[in-house]
mmCIF file of C-alpha atoms in Angstrom:
data_model
loop_
_atom_site.group_PDB
_atom_site.id
_atom_site.type_symbol
_atom_site.label_atom_id
_atom_site.label_comp_id
_atom_site.label_asym_id
_atom_site.label_seq_id
_atom_site.Cartn_x
_atom_site.Cartn_y
_atom_site.Cartn_z
ATOM 1 C CA UNK A 1 -10.581 22.328 49.659
ATOM 2 C CA UNK A 2 -10.498 23.716 46.099
ATOM 3 C CA UNK A 3 -13.498 22.427 44.082
ATOM 4 C CA UNK A 4 -15.411 23.655 41.060
ATOM 5 C CA UNK A 5 -17.967 25.133 43.435
ATOM 6 C CA UNK A 6 -15.284 27.527 44.640
ATOM 7 C CA UNK A 7 -14.323 28.632 41.113
ATOM 8 C CA UNK A 8 -15.426 31.853 39.521
ATOM 9 C CA UNK A 9 -17.918 31.661 36.645
ATOM 10 C CA UNK A 10 -15.327 32.681 34.070
ATOM 11 C CA UNK A 11 -12.952 30.021 35.355
ATOM 12 C CA UNK A 12 -15.628 27.354 35.055
ATOM 13 C CA UNK A 13 -16.504 28.357 31.483
ATOM 14 C CA UNK A 14 -12.836 28.407 30.491
ATOM 15 C CA UNK A 15 -12.274 24.978 32.061
ATOM 16 C CA UNK A 16 -15.270 23.550 30.207
ATOM 17 C CA UNK A 17 -14.107 24.890 26.839
ATOM 18 C CA UNK A 18 -10.553 23.685 27.523
ATOM 19 C CA UNK A 19 -11.812 20.184 28.298
ATOM 20 C CA UNK A 20 -13.909 20.132 25.116
ATOM 21 C CA UNK A 21 -10.928 21.348 23.090
ATOM 22 C CA UNK A 22 -8.732 18.636 24.593
ATOM 23 C CA UNK A 23 -11.281 15.969 23.656
ATOM 24 C CA UNK A 24 -11.519 17.281 20.074
ATOM 25 C CA UNK A 25 -7.722 17.392 19.664
ATOM 26 C CA UNK A 26 -7.356 13.884 21.115
ATOM 27 C CA UNK A 27 -9.934 12.494 18.680
ATOM 28 C CA UNK A 28 -8.273 14.320 15.778
ATOM 29 C CA UNK A 29 -4.822 12.976 16.668
ATOM 30 C CA UNK A 30 -6.179 9.446 16.988
ATOM 31 C CA UNK A 31 -8.003 9.638 13.647
ATOM 32 C CA UNK A 32 -4.886 11.046 11.971
ATOM 33 C CA UNK A 33 -2.771 8.225 13.400
ATOM 34 C CA UNK A 34 -5.136 5.594 12.030
ATOM 35 C CA UNK A 35 -5.312 7.322 8.633
ATOM 36 C CA UNK A 36 -1.514 7.384 8.419
ATOM 37 C CA UNK A 37 -1.428 3.618 8.936
ATOM 38 C CA UNK A 38 -4.064 3.142 6.247
ATOM 39 C CA UNK A 39 -2.184 5.477 3.898
ATOM 40 C CA UNK A 40 0.958 3.333 4.209
ATOM 41 C CA UNK A 41 -0.955 0.259 3.057
ATOM 42 C CA UNK A 42 -2.562 2.115 0.147
ATOM 43 C CA UNK A 43 0.731 3.694 -0.931
ATOM 44 C CA UNK A 44 2.493 0.323 -0.896
ATOM 45 C CA UNK A 45 -0.164 -1.317 -3.048
ATOM 46 C CA UNK A 46 -0.361 1.635 -5.454
ATOM 47 C CA UNK A 47 3.354 2.448 -5.721
ATOM 48 C CA UNK A 48 4.891 -1.013 -5.398
ATOM 49 C CA UNK A 49 2.605 -4.010 -5.749
ATOM 50 C CA UNK A 50 0.641 -2.853 -8.798
ATOM 51 C CA UNK A 51 3.690 -1.550 -10.746
ATOM 52 C CA UNK A 52 5.618 -4.723 -9.857
ATOM 53 C CA UNK A 53 2.900 -7.025 -11.151
ATOM 54 C CA UNK A 54 2.347 -4.968 -14.317
ATOM 55 C CA UNK A 55 6.090 -4.807 -15.055
ATOM 56 C CA UNK A 56 6.599 -8.550 -14.604
ATOM 57 C CA UNK A 57 3.508 -9.440 -16.624
ATOM 58 C CA UNK A 58 4.633 -7.258 -19.520
ATOM 59 C CA UNK A 59 8.094 -8.846 -19.419
ATOM 60 C CA UNK A 60 6.523 -12.319 -19.412
ATOM 61 C CA UNK A 61 4.221 -11.471 -22.329
ATOM 62 C CA UNK A 62 7.124 -10.134 -24.363
ATOM 63 C CA UNK A 63 9.129 -13.302 -23.684
ATOM 64 C CA UNK A 64 6.205 -15.482 -24.749
ATOM 65 C CA UNK A 65 5.925 -13.433 -27.942
ATOM 66 C CA UNK A 66 9.630 -13.956 -28.580
ATOM 67 C CA UNK A 67 9.302 -17.689 -28.145
ATOM 68 C CA UNK A 68 6.397 -17.757 -30.623
ATOM 69 C CA UNK A 69 8.404 -15.668 -33.087
ATOM 70 C CA UNK A 70 11.367 -18.000 -32.747
ATOM 71 C CA UNK A 71 9.171 -21.026 -33.431
ATOM 72 C CA UNK A 72 7.822 -19.293 -36.542
ATOM 73 C CA UNK A 73 11.284 -19.117 -38.093
ATOM 74 C CA UNK A 74 11.449 -21.535 -41.009
ATOM 75 C CA UNK A 75 14.970 -22.892 -41.604
ATOM 76 C CA UNK A 76 14.051 -23.794 -45.183
ATOM 77 C CA UNK A 77 12.770 -20.282 -45.951
ATOM 78 C CA UNK A 78 15.293 -18.196 -47.891
ATOM 79 C CA UNK A 79 13.185 -15.022 -47.998
ATOM 80 C CA UNK A 80 13.521 -12.016 -45.732
ATOM 81 C CA UNK A 81 10.776 -13.283 -43.424
ATOM 82 C CA UNK A 82 13.270 -14.878 -41.041
ATOM 83 C CA UNK A 83 15.232 -11.616 -40.850
ATOM 84 C CA UNK A 84 12.063 -9.728 -39.998
ATOM 85 C CA UNK A 85 11.270 -12.224 -37.236
ATOM 86 C CA UNK A 86 14.798 -12.000 -35.856
ATOM 87 C CA UNK A 87 14.545 -8.199 -35.805
ATOM 88 C CA UNK A 88 11.279 -8.372 -33.875
ATOM 89 C CA UNK A 89 12.871 -10.779 -31.416
ATOM 90 C CA UNK A 90 15.780 -8.391 -30.915
ATOM 91 C CA UNK A 91 13.484 -5.387 -30.400
ATOM 92 C CA UNK A 92 11.293 -7.289 -27.955
ATOM 93 C CA UNK A 93 14.369 -8.519 -26.110
ATOM 94 C CA UNK A 94 15.610 -4.956 -25.586
ATOM 95 C CA UNK A 95 12.249 -3.934 -24.162
ATOM 96 C CA UNK A 96 12.145 -7.012 -21.948
ATOM 97 C CA UNK A 97 15.633 -6.259 -20.582
ATOM 98 C CA UNK A 98 14.548 -2.693 -19.859
ATOM 99 C CA UNK A 99 11.547 -3.935 -17.868
ATOM 100 C CA UNK A 100 13.592 -6.445 -15.876
ATOM 101 C CA UNK A 101 16.145 -3.771 -15.020
ATOM 102 C CA UNK A 102 13.457 -1.283 -13.956
ATOM 103 C CA UNK A 103 11.917 -3.889 -11.656
ATOM 104 C CA UNK A 104 14.976 -3.798 -9.400
ATOM 105 C CA UNK A 105 13.817 -0.495 -7.888
ATOM 106 C CA UNK A 106 10.500 -2.153 -6.939
ATOM 107 C CA UNK A 107 11.980 -5.060 -4.974
ATOM 108 C CA UNK A 108 10.191 -5.351 -1.624
ATOM 109 C CA UNK A 109 12.246 -7.667 0.557
ATOM 110 C CA UNK A 110 14.828 -10.456 0.628
ATOM 111 C CA UNK A 111 12.462 -13.053 -0.828
ATOM 112 C CA UNK A 112 11.537 -10.737 -3.674
ATOM 113 C CA UNK A 113 15.237 -10.146 -4.267
ATOM 114 C CA UNK A 114 15.864 -13.897 -4.449
ATOM 115 C CA UNK A 115 13.067 -14.374 -6.973
ATOM 116 C CA UNK A 116 14.369 -11.430 -9.007
ATOM 117 C CA UNK A 117 17.866 -12.919 -9.148
ATOM 118 C CA UNK A 118 16.355 -16.206 -10.336
ATOM 119 C CA UNK A 119 14.533 -14.324 -13.098
ATOM 120 C CA UNK A 120 17.790 -12.754 -14.249
ATOM 121 C CA UNK A 121 19.613 -16.079 -14.150
ATOM 122 C CA UNK A 122 16.998 -17.987 -16.137
ATOM 123 C CA UNK A 123 16.684 -15.033 -18.542
ATOM 124 C CA UNK A 124 20.401 -15.148 -19.293
ATOM 125 C CA UNK A 125 20.262 -18.905 -19.883
ATOM 126 C CA UNK A 126 17.207 -18.614 -22.160
ATOM 127 C CA UNK A 127 18.803 -15.777 -24.107
ATOM 128 C CA UNK A 128 22.010 -17.753 -24.560
ATOM 129 C CA UNK A 129 20.113 -20.795 -25.866
ATOM 130 C CA UNK A 130 18.134 -18.611 -28.282
ATOM 131 C CA UNK A 131 21.313 -16.941 -29.500
ATOM 132 C CA UNK A 132 22.913 -20.340 -30.073
ATOM 133 C CA UNK A 133 19.912 -21.524 -32.069
ATOM 134 C CA UNK A 134 19.962 -18.440 -34.292
ATOM 135 C CA UNK A 135 23.695 -18.847 -34.905
ATOM 136 C CA UNK A 136 23.092 -22.429 -36.018
ATOM 137 C CA UNK A 137 20.402 -21.154 -38.353
ATOM 138 C CA UNK A 138 22.773 -18.665 -39.927
ATOM 139 C CA UNK A 139 25.256 -21.501 -40.477
ATOM 140 C CA UNK A 140 22.493 -23.484 -42.237
ATOM 141 C CA UNK A 141 22.706 -26.233 -39.639
ATOM 142 C CA UNK A 142 18.998 -26.938 -39.841
ATOM 143 C CA UNK A 143 18.907 -30.187 -37.902
ATOM 144 C CA UNK A 144 21.015 -28.805 -35.087
ATOM 145 C CA UNK A 145 18.898 -25.650 -35.031
ATOM 146 C CA UNK A 146 15.712 -27.680 -34.579
ATOM 147 C CA UNK A 147 17.344 -29.876 -31.939
ATOM 148 C CA UNK A 148 18.556 -26.905 -29.897
ATOM 149 C CA UNK A 149 15.176 -25.246 -30.316
ATOM 150 C CA UNK A 150 13.322 -28.255 -28.900
ATOM 151 C CA UNK A 151 15.821 -29.435 -26.290
ATOM 152 C CA UNK A 152 17.228 -26.145 -25.022
ATOM 153 C CA UNK A 153 15.349 -23.043 -26.083
ATOM 154 C CA UNK A 154 11.800 -24.117 -25.202
ATOM 155 C CA UNK A 155 12.709 -25.745 -21.836
ATOM 156 C CA UNK A 156 14.846 -22.759 -20.798
ATOM 157 C CA UNK A 157 12.106 -20.314 -21.762
ATOM 158 C CA UNK A 158 9.641 -22.332 -19.701
ATOM 159 C CA UNK A 159 11.958 -22.102 -16.678
ATOM 160 C CA UNK A 160 12.332 -18.372 -17.202
ATOM 161 C CA UNK A 161 8.586 -17.807 -17.509
ATOM 162 C CA UNK A 162 7.998 -19.932 -14.418
ATOM 163 C CA UNK A 163 10.473 -17.768 -12.487
ATOM 164 C CA UNK A 164 8.527 -14.653 -13.502
ATOM 165 C CA UNK A 165 5.222 -16.276 -12.554
ATOM 166 C CA UNK A 166 6.607 -17.128 -9.111
ATOM 167 C CA UNK A 167 7.610 -13.524 -8.526
ATOM 168 C CA UNK A 168 4.222 -12.309 -9.761
ATOM 169 C CA UNK A 169 2.496 -14.695 -7.348
ATOM 170 C CA UNK A 170 4.679 -13.408 -4.512
ATOM 171 C CA UNK A 171 3.825 -9.773 -5.295
ATOM 172 C CA UNK A 172 0.134 -10.627 -5.501
ATOM 173 C CA UNK A 173 0.445 -12.265 -2.072
ATOM 174 C CA UNK A 174 2.083 -9.122 -0.666
ATOM 175 C CA UNK A 175 -0.623 -6.954 -2.233
ATOM 176 C CA UNK A 176 -3.365 -9.089 -0.668
ATOM 177 C CA UNK A 177 -1.610 -8.921 2.697
ATOM 178 C CA UNK A 178 -1.406 -5.123 2.650
ATOM 179 C CA UNK A 179 -4.942 -4.810 1.289
ATOM 180 C CA UNK A 180 -6.315 -7.084 4.025
ATOM 181 C CA UNK A 181 -4.367 -5.157 6.655
ATOM 182 C CA UNK A 182 -5.770 -1.889 5.313
ATOM 183 C CA UNK A 183 -9.301 -3.286 5.336
ATOM 184 C CA UNK A 184 -8.950 -4.499 8.921
ATOM 185 C CA UNK A 185 -7.417 -1.173 9.899
ATOM 186 C CA UNK A 186 -10.379 0.719 8.441
ATOM 187 C CA UNK A 187 -12.955 -1.458 10.210
ATOM 188 C CA UNK A 188 -11.073 -1.277 13.508
ATOM 189 C CA UNK A 189 -10.639 2.490 13.197
ATOM 190 C CA UNK A 190 -14.321 3.070 12.447
ATOM 191 C CA UNK A 191 -15.365 1.031 15.479
ATOM 192 C CA UNK A 192 -12.777 2.566 17.784
ATOM 193 C CA UNK A 193 -13.495 6.108 16.652
ATOM 194 C CA UNK A 194 -17.210 5.437 17.131
ATOM 195 C CA UNK A 195 -16.614 4.233 20.688
ATOM 196 C CA UNK A 196 -14.222 7.111 21.392
ATOM 197 C CA UNK A 197 -16.736 9.600 20.001
ATOM 198 C CA UNK A 198 -19.460 8.150 22.222
ATOM 199 C CA UNK A 199 -17.237 8.331 25.297
ATOM 200 C CA UNK A 200 -16.132 11.861 24.378
ATOM 201 C CA UNK A 201 -19.740 12.944 23.938
ATOM 202 C CA UNK A 202 -20.627 11.503 27.323
ATOM 203 C CA UNK A 203 -17.665 13.183 28.995
ATOM 204 C CA UNK A 204 -18.489 16.468 27.263
ATOM 205 C CA UNK A 205 -22.106 16.212 28.436
ATOM 206 C CA UNK A 206 -21.015 15.514 32.019
ATOM 207 C CA UNK A 207 -18.544 18.396 31.945
ATOM 208 C CA UNK A 208 -21.152 20.763 30.521
ATOM 209 C CA UNK A 209 -23.698 19.596 33.108
ATOM 210 C CA UNK A 210 -21.201 20.038 35.915
ATOM 211 C CA UNK A 211 -20.213 23.530 34.744
ATOM 212 C CA UNK A 212 -23.857 24.588 34.300
ATOM 213 C CA UNK A 213 -24.847 23.039 37.639
ATOM 214 C CA UNK A 214 -22.025 24.657 39.579
ATOM 215 C CA UNK A 215 -22.536 27.971 37.773
ATOM 216 C CA UNK A 216 -26.274 27.967 38.505
ATOM 217 C CA UNK A 217 -25.545 27.175 42.131
ATOM 218 C CA UNK A 218 -23.094 30.070 42.309
ATOM 219 C CA UNK A 219 -25.621 32.385 40.643
ATOM 220 C CA UNK A 220 -28.322 31.283 43.078
ATOM 221 C CA UNK A 221 -25.986 31.958 45.992
ATOM 222 C CA UNK A 222 -25.170 35.385 44.595
ATOM 223 C CA UNK A 223 -28.862 36.134 44.051
ATOM 224 C CA UNK A 224 -29.718 34.944 47.548
ATOM 225 C CA UNK A 225 -26.956 37.082 49.045
ATOM 226 C CA UNK A 226 -28.176 40.095 47.079
ATOM 227 C CA UNK A 227 -31.747 39.483 48.274
ATOM 228 C CA UNK A 228 -30.584 39.235 51.849
ATOM 229 C CA UNK A 229 -28.513 42.371 51.449
ATOM 230 C CA UNK A 230 -31.504 44.207 49.968
ATOM 231 C CA UNK A 231 -33.773 43.072 52.824
ATOM 232 C CA UNK A 232 -31.215 44.135 55.406
ATOM 233 C CA UNK A 233 -30.822 47.521 53.704
ATOM 234 C CA UNK A 234 -34.592 48.006 53.599
ATOM 235 C CA UNK A 235 -34.938 47.000 57.233
ATOM 236 C CA UNK A 236 -32.215 49.382 58.251
ATOM 237 C CA UNK A 237 -33.841 52.157 56.246
ATOM 238 C CA UNK A 238 -37.182 51.615 58.016
ATOM 239 C CA UNK A 239 -35.479 51.700 61.382
ATOM 240 C CA UNK A 240 -33.863 54.993 60.526
#
């Protein structure tokens, strides 16, 4: 029967190094696999969740600024102040539209898509009500302007801002989910790698002990055979 005791010394050393190399490669592959899973969570949070939240918050802040600017318009004011306010509203609106459009590339799933479509819908309604109010202002229909402002513009803006807040909350929920998964993955990986390293160390020790033990036994057998051969040669020499 072929056992390690029957192997040559070089074969035993090679087998021991090969086993150690296999253990090292296995641990490296396992650690790499766990790191890849962790990297996916980190990349999602960094490249999707954070930009999504920042984009939506900026869009919401711009819309709130526009609502404040609209409320600052004085129908009885005949100076250029109203024109300046309207220009700021227009500039802010262009930036807000740019942000909403850019968010489409950050959509995560079907629910995020649904919330995004609701943002666009309420944005269009709020913009239409604001446009109607400003047209009434230009026609010097002060009472109608104030009525539309209170009954349409403000409520529609509130619906629009609520839609953005809902999508922000959803993205924050996704970010927490991925962050928690990454945290659990790190803790699990550390524990598992620690256990695997302990087992690998034990196996490596046993392999090394077995190789050394079998090699020493082979060397002792060789030494004993040489001693016996030397004694037999000496005995034969004396007899001659």
